[in-house]
CSV table of C-alpha atoms in Angstrom, one decimal:
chain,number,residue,atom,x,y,z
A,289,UNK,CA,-19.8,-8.4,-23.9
A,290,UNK,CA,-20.1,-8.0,-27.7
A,291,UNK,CA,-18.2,-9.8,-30.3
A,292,UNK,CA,-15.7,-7.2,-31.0
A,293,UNK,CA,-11.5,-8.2,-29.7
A,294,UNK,CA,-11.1,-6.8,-26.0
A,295,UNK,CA,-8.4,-5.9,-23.6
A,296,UNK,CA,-8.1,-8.4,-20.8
A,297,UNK,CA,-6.1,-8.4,-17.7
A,298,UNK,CA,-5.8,-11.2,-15.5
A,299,UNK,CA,-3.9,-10.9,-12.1
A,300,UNK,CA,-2.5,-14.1,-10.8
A,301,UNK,CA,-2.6,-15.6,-13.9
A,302,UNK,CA,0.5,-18.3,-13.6
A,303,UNK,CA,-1.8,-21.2,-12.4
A,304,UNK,CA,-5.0,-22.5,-11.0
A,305,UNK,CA,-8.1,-20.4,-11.6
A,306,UNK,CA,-6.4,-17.8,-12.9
A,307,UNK,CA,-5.1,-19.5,-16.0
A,308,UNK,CA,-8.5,-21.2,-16.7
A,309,UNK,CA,-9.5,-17.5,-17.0
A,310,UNK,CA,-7.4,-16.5,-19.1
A,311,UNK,CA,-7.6,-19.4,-21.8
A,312,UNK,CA,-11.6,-18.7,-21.5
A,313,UNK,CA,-10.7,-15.3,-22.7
A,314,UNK,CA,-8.7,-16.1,-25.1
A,315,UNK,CA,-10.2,-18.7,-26.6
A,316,UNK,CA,-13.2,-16.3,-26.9
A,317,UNK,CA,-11.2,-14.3,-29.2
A,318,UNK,CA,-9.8,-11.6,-26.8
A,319,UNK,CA,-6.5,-10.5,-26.1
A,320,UNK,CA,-5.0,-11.2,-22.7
A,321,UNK,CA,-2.3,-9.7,-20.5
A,322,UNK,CA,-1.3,-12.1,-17.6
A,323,UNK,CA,0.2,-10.6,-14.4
A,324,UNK,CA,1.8,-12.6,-11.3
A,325,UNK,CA,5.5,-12.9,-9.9
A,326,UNK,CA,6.3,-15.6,-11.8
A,327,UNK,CA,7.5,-14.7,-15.9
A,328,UNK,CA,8.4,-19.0,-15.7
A,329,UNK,CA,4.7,-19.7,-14.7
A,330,UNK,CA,2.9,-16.6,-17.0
A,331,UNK,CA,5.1,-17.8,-20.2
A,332,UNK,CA,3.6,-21.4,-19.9
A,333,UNK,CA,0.3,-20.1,-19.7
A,334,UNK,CA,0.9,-17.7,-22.7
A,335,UNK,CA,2.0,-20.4,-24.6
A,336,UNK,CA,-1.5,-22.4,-24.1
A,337,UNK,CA,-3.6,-18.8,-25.4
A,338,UNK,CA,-5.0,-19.0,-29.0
A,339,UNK,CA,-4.9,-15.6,-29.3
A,340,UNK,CA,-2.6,-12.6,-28.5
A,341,UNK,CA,-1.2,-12.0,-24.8
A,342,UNK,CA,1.6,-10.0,-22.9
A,343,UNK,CA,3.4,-11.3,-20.0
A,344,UNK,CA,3.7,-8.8,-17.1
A,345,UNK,CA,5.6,-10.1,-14.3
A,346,UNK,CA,4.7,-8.2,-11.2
A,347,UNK,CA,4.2,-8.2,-7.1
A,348,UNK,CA,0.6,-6.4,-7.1
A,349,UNK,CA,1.3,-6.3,-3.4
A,350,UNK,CA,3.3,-3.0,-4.1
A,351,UNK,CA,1.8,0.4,-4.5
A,352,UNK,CA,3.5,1.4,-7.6
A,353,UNK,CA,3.3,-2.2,-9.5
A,354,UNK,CA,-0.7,-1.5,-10.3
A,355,UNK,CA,-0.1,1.6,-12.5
A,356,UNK,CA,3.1,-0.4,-14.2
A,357,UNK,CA,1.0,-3.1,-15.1
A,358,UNK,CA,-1.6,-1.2,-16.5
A,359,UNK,CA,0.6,1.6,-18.5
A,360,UNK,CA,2.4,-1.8,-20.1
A,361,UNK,CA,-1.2,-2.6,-21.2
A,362,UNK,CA,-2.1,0.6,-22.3
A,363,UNK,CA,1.4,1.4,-24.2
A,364,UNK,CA,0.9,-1.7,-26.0
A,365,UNK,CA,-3.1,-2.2,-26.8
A,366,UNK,CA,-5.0,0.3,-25.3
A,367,UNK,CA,-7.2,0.9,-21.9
A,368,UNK,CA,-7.9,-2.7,-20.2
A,369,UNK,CA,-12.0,-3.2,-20.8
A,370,UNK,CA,-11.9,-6.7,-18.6
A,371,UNK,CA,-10.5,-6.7,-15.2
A,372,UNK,CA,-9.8,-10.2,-13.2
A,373,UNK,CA,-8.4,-9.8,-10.2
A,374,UNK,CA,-7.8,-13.1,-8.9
A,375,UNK,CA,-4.6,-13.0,-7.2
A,376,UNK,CA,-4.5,-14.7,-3.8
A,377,UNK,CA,-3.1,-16.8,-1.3
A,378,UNK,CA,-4.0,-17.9,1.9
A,379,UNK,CA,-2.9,-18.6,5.7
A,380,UNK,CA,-3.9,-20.8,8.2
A,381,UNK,CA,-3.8,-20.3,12.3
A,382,UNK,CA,-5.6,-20.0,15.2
A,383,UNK,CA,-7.0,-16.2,15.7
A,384,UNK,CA,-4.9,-16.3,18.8
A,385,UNK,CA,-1.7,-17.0,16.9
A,386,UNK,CA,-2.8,-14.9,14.1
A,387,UNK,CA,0.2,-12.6,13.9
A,388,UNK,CA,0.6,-8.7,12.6
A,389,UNK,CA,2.7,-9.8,9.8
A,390,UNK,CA,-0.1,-12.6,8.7
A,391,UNK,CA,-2.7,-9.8,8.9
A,392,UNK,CA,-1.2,-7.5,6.8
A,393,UNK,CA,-0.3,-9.6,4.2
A,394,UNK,CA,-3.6,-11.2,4.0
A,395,UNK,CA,-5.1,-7.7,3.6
A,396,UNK,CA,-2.4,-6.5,1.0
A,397,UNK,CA,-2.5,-9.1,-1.8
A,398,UNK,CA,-6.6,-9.7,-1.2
A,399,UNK,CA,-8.5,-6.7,-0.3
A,400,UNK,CA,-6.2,-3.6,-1.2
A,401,UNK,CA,-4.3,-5.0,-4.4
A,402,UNK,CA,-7.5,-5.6,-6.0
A,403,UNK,CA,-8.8,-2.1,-4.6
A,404,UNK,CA,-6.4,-0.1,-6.6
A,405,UNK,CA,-6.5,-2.5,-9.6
A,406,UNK,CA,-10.3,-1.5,-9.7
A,407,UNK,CA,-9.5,2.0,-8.6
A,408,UNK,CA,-6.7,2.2,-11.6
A,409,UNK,CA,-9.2,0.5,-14.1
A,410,UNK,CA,-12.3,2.1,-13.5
A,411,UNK,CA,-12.4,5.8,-14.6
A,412,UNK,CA,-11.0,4.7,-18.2
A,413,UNK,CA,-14.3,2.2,-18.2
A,414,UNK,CA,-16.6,4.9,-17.5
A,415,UNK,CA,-15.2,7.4,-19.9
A,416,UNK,CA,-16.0,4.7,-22.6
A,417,UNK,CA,-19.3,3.9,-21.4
A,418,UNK,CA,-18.0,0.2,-21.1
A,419,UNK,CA,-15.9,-2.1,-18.1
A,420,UNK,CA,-16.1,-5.6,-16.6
A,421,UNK,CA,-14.5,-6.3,-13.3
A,422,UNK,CA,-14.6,-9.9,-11.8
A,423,UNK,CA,-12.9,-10.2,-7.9
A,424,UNK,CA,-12.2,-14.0,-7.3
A,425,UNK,CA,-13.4,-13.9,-3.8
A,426,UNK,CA,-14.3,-16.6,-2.2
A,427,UNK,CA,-17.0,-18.9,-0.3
A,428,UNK,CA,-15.3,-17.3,3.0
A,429,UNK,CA,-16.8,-13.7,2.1
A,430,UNK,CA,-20.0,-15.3,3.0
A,431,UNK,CA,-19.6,-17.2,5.9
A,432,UNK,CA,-17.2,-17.4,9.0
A,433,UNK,CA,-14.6,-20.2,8.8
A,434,UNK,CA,-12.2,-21.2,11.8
A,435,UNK,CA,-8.3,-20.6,11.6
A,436,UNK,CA,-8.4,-18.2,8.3
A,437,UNK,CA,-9.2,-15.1,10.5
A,438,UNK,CA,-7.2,-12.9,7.8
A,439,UNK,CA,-8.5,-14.4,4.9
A,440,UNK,CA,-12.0,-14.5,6.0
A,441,UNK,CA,-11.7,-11.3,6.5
A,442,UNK,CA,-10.0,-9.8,3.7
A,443,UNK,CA,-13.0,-11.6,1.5
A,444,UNK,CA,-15.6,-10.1,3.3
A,445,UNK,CA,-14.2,-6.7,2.7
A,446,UNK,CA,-13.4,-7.7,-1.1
A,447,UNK,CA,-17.1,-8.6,-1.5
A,448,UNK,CA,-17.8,-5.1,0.2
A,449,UNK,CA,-15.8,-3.6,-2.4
A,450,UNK,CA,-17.3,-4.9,-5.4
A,451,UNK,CA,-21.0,-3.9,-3.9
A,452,UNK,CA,-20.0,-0.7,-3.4
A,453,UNK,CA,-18.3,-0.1,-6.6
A,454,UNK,CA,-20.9,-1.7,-8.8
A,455,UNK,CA,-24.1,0.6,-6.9
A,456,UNK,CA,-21.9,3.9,-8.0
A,457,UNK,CA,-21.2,2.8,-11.3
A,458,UNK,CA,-24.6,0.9,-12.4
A,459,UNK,CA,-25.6,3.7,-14.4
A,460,UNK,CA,-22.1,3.7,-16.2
A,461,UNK,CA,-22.1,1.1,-18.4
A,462,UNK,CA,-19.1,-1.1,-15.8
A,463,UNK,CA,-20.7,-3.6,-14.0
A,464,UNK,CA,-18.6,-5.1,-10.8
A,465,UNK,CA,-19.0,-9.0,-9.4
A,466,UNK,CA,-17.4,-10.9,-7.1
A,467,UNK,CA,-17.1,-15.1,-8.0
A,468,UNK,CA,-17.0,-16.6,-4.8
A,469,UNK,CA,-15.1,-20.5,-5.4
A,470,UNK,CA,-15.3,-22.9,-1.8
A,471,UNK,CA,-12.2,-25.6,-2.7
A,472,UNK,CA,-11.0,-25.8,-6.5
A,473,UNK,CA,-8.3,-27.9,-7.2
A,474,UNK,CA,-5.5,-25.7,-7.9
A,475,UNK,CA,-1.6,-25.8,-6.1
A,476,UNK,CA,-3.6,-23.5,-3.3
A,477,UNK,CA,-5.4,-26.5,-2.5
A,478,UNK,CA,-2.6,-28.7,-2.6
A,479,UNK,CA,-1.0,-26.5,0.1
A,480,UNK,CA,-4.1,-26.7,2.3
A,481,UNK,CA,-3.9,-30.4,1.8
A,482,UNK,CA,-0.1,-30.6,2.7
A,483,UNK,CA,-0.6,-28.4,5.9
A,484,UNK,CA,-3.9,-30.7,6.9
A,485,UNK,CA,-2.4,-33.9,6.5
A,486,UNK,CA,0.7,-33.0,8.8
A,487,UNK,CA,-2.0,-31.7,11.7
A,488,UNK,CA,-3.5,-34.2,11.6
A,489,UNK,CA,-1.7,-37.3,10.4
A,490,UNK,CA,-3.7,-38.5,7.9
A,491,UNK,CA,-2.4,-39.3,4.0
A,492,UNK,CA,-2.8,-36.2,1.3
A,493,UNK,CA,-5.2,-38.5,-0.1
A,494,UNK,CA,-7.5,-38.7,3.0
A,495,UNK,CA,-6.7,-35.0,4.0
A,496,UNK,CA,-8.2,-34.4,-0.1
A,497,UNK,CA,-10.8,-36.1,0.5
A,498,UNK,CA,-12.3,-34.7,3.6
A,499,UNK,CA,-12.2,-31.1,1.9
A,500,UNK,CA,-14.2,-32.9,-1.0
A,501,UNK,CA,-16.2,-34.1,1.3
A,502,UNK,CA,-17.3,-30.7,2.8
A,503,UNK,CA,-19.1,-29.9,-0.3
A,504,UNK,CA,-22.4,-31.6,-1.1
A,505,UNK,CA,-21.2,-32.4,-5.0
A,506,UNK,CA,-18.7,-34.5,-3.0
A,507,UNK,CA,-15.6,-33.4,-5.0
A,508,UNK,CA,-13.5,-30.1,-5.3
A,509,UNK,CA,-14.4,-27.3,-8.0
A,510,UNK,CA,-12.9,-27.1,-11.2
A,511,UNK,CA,-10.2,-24.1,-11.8
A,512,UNK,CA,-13.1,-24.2,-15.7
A,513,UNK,CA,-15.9,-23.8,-13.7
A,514,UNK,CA,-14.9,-20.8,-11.6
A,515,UNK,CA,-13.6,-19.4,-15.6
A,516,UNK,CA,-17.2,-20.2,-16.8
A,517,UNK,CA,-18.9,-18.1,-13.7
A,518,UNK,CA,-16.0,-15.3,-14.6
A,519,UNK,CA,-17.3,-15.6,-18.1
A,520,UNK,CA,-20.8,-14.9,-17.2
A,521,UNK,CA,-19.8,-11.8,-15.6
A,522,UNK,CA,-18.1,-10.0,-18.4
A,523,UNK,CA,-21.1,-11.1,-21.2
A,524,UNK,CA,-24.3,-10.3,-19.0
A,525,UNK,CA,-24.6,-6.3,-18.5
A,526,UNK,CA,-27.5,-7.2,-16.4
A,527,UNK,CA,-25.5,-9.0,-13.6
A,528,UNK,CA,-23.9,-6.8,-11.5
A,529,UNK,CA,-23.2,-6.1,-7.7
A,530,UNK,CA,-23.5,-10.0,-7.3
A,531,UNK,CA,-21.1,-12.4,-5.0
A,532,UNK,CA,-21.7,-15.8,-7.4
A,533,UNK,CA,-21.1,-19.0,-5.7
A,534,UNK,CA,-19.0,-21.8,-7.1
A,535,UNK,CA,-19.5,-23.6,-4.2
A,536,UNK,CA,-21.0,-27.3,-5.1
A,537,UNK,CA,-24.0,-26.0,-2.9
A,538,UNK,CA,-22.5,-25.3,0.5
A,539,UNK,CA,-23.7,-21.7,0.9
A,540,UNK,CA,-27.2,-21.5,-0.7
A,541,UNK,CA,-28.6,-18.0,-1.7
């Protein structure tokens, strides 16, 4: 990405991953708007940027939100040049017990949010011969993984997405990627902590450990190291149509 200041939008910037992305950004010397549902969460985050942000409070979830978010960008600075979608959450259940409701929600915050956010950002990229879109994905687009049927899913179709995007638009100047984390410590982890420890009785500290465990570096991802692997994305035109593992080496490819 050359030197020059560009327009950055980060969904699900409050926390976690998505704040590390947007203080890489920022601290790179480009401006960054922040979009989740919480203004409480996004003004802390704005506070910690070095350079100029908006705040965009929004539920991407809904149809209309996208092309809000990105007409507040665009009033204020101009067409978005970087796209991170990273918003995300996740559920846990048996596929038998895996409801409608869990399904769709799943599907509507990870596979067709970030759909129309790429849909919405790419034709303004193209026309200016110039676009970076990053998916935060996930280590469950590559692999199956028992009682996040939804999730797993969604991710798999996310990944599908950004191949498909980035093999129409290779010639255009946009390249597409996925970053595919396994456990980072974030609150999302936390949650999967809480909800492990009362299965299974053991102490947050155990039930932290065991996820740890699962990946051979013995110890959860950093939210900067998933930013640093976002990073690489939006400066190398070369890499494109790629799924990169943060992953501690559990998925090798």
């Amino acid at each position: 990405m050359p030197a020059a200041t560009r327009t950055c939008l980060v969904t699900g910037a409050g926390r976690g991953i998505g704040r590390a992305v947007a203080q890489r950004l920022s601290a790179e010397g480009h401006r960054v708007a922040l979009t989740a549902r919480s203004t409480d969460q996004l003004g802390q985050v704005a506070a910690t940027l070095p350079g100029p942000s908006l705040v965009l409070p929004a539920d991407i979830t809904v149809a209309s939100a996208v092309d809000e978010v990105f007409a507040a960008v665009e009033a204020e600075w101009g067409a978005v040049d970087v796209l991170v979608a990273n918003a995300g959450s996740g559920v846990s259940a048996k596929l038998a017990d895996t409801t409608d409701e869990m399904w769709r929600g799943q599907l509507d915050l990870l596979l067709t949010a970030p759909f129309r956010c790429v849909r919405r950002a790419v034709p303004g990229m193209v026309e200016r011969g110039f676009g970076r879109v990053v998916v935060v994905a996930s280590i469950a687009a590559k692999r199956g993984e028992p009682y996040i049927a939804a999730y797993t899913a969604a991710k798999h179709g996310v990944l599908g997405l950004v191949r498909a995007a980035a093999a129409e638009l290779a010639s255009s100047g946009v390249t597409v990627n996925a970053v595919c984390p396994a456990y980072v410590d974030t609150p999302m982890t936390d949650v999967t902590v809480a909800a492990i420890a009362e299965k299974t009785g053991r102490s947050l500290a155990e039930a932290r450990a065991a996820l740890a465990a699962r990946q051979p570096i013995g110890r959860l991802v950093t939210p900067e190291e998933v930013a640093e692997a976002v990073w690489l994305c939006a400066v190398n035109g070369a890499v494109t149509g790629q799924g990169i593992n943060v992953d501690g080496g559990a998925v090798q490819s």
